[in-house]
XYZ file of C-alpha atoms in Angstrom:
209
model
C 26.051 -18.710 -25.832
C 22.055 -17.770 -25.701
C 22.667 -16.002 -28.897
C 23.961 -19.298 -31.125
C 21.487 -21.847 -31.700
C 21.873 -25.239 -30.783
C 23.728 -27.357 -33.503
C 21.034 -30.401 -33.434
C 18.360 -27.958 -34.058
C 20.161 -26.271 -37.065
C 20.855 -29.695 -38.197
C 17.830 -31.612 -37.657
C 15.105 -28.529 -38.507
C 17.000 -26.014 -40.253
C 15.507 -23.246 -38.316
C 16.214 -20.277 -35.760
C 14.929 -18.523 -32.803
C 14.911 -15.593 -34.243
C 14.666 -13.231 -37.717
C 17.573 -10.704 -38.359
C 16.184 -7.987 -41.132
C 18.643 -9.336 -43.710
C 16.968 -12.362 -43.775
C 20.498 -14.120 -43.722
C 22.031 -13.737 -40.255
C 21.036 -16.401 -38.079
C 22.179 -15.196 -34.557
C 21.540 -11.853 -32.823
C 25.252 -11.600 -32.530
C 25.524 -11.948 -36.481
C 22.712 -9.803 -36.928
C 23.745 -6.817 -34.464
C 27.697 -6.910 -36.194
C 25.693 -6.576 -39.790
C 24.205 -3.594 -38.290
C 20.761 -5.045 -38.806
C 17.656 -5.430 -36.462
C 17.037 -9.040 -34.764
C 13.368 -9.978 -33.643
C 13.327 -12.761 -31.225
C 10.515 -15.021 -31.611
C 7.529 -14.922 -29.034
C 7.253 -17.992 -27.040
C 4.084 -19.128 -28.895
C 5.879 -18.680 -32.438
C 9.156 -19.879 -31.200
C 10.195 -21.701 -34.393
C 11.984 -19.303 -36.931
C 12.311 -20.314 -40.516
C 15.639 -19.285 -41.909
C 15.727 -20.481 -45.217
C 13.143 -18.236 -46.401
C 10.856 -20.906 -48.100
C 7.502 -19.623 -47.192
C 6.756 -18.151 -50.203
C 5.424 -15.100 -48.474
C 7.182 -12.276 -50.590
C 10.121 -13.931 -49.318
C 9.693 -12.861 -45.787
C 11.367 -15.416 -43.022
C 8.378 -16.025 -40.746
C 7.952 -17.483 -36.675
C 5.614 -20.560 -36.534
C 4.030 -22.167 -33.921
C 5.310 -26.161 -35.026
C 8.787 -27.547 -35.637
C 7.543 -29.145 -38.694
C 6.080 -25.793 -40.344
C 9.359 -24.075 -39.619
C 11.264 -27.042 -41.352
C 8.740 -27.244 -44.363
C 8.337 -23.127 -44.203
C 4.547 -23.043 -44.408
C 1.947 -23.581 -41.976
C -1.704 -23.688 -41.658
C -3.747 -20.508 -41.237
C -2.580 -18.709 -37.820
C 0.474 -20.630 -37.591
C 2.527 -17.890 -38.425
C 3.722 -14.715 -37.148
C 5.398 -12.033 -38.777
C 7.726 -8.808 -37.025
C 6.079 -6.120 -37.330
C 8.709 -4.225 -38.414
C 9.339 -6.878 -41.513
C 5.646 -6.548 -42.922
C 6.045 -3.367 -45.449
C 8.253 -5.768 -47.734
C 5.585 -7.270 -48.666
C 2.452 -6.438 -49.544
C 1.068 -9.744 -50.035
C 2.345 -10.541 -46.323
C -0.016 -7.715 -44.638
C -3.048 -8.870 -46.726
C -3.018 -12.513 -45.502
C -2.769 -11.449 -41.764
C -6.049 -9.447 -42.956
C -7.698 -12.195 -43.822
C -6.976 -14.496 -40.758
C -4.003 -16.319 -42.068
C -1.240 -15.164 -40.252
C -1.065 -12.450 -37.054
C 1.288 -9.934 -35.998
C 4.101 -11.162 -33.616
C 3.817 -8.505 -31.501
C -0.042 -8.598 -31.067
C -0.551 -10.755 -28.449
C 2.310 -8.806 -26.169
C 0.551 -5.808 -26.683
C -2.737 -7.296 -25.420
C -0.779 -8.723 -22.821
C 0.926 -5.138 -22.052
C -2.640 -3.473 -22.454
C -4.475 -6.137 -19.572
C -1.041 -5.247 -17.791
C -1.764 -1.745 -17.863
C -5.365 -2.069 -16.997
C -4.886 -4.220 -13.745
C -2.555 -1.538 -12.949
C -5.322 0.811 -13.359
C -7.314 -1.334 -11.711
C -4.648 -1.952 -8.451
C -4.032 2.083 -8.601
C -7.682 2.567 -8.189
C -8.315 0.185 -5.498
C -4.925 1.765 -3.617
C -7.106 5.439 -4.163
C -10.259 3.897 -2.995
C -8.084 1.999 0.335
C -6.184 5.696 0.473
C -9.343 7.555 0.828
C -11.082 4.683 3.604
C -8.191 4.926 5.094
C -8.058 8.478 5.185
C -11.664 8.426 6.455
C -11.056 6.275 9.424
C -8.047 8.420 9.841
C -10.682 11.163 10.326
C -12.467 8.994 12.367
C -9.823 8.327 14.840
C -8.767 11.899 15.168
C -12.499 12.810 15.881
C -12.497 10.222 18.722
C -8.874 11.189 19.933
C -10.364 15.098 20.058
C -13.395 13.648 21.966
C -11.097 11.707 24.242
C -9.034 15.138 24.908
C -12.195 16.919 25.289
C -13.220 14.168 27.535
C -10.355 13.871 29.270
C -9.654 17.754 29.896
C -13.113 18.177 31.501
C -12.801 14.948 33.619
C -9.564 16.388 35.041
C -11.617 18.980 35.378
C -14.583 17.745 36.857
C -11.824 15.805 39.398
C -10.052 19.073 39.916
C -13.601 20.276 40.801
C -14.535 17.758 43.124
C -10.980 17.544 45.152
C -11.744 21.283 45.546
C -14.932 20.791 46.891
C -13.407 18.245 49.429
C -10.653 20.866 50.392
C -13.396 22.885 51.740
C -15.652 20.268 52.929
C -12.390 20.161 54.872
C -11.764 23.485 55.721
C -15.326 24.446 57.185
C -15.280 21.677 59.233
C -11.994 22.677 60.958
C -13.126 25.923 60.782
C -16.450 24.511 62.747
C -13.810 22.742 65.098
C -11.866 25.559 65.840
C -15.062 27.825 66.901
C -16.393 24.934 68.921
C -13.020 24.889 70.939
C -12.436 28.876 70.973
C -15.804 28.681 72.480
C -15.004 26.151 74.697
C -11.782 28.020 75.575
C -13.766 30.832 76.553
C -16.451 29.077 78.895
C -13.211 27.560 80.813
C -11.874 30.955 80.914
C -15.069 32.279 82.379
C -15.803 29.203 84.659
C -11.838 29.811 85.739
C -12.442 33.263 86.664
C -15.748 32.799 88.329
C -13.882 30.210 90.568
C -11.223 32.432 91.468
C -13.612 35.279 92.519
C -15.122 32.887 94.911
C -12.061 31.790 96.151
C -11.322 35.408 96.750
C -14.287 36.597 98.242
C -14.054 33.587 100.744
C -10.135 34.510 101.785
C -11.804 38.137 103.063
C -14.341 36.550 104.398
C -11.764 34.293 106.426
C -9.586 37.321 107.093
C -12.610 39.556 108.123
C -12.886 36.984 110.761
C -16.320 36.045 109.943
């Protein structure tokens, strides 16, 4: 499985991917059954030395190089050590002062820490977006409430102007219907001036005139 290394590499280098605690078990499987702590190493320390030949207070170390791992030493920053494996030695935590070695954790935490500031970095720039967004947001409901306020006193203004029409309308039928009442009456009068002369002729007629 993941957790057994590959025979040709145990063979051939004599080294792990990883550090149990003990210093002796040389899978996690091993280590976790011993009721120790495993440390896997980081991708660039990925060579384990397992025999414990570094001469560093006896502390199994991650290298960078095959070779150091087999030889267990390395040049100066070659070499990582868990953090939680540097209080057994003394000697261990004052060559990682000097240069020598670094912390295998160290460079995941700086990786975590420029994690956590794009983050910050994406958060603010989704608060900045948020509040333009927000603003044209405003911006739209301003014009929407100017389009009602348009709109209402358009339909007004239409409403006004049908109104007006309606009595445009009604004065001129109103016109009409006094032209024709008036009309109506000169008929009337020319109708009864007509029949008084056709009266006053039929007397005349009858009078024997």
């Amino acid at each position: 499985g993941s957790d057994t290394p590959r025979k040709i590499d145990r063979v051939l280098s004599h080294y792990i991917q990883g550090i149990c605690s003990n210093f002796v078990s040389e899978t996690e499987a091993d280590c976790s059954k011993a009721g120790k702590k495993w440390f896997k190493c980081p991708e660039d320390f990925p060579h384990a030395d397992s025999a414990v030949r570094n001469g560093i207070a006896h502390i199994p170390v991650c290298y960078t190089d095959r070779n150091f791992a087999e030889r267990g030493w390395g040049p100066p920053r070659s070499w990582c050590v868990p953090s939680h494996l540097i209080s057994y030695g003394p000697k261990v935590a004052e060559q990682i002062h000097q240069g020598l070695g670094v912390v295998c954790e160290r460079k995941f935490r700086a990786v975590i820490a420029e994690e956590e500031k794009s983050v910050d970095k994406w958060k603010k720039r989704a608060q900045d977006y948020k509040k333009t967004l927000d603003s044209d947001l405003s911006a739209v409901s301003q014009v929407d409430k100017k389009a009602d306020q348009w709109g209402k006193a358009h339909a007004v203004k239409k409403i006004s102007q049908q109104l007006e029409a309606e009595k445009d309308k009604e004065k001129k039928w109103k016109s009409l219907a006094k032209e024709y009442r008036q009309q109506v009456e000169q008929d009337r009068g020319s109708a009864e001036d007509a029949m008084k002369k056709l009266q006053d002729a039929l007397k005349y007629m009858n009078s024997g005139g």
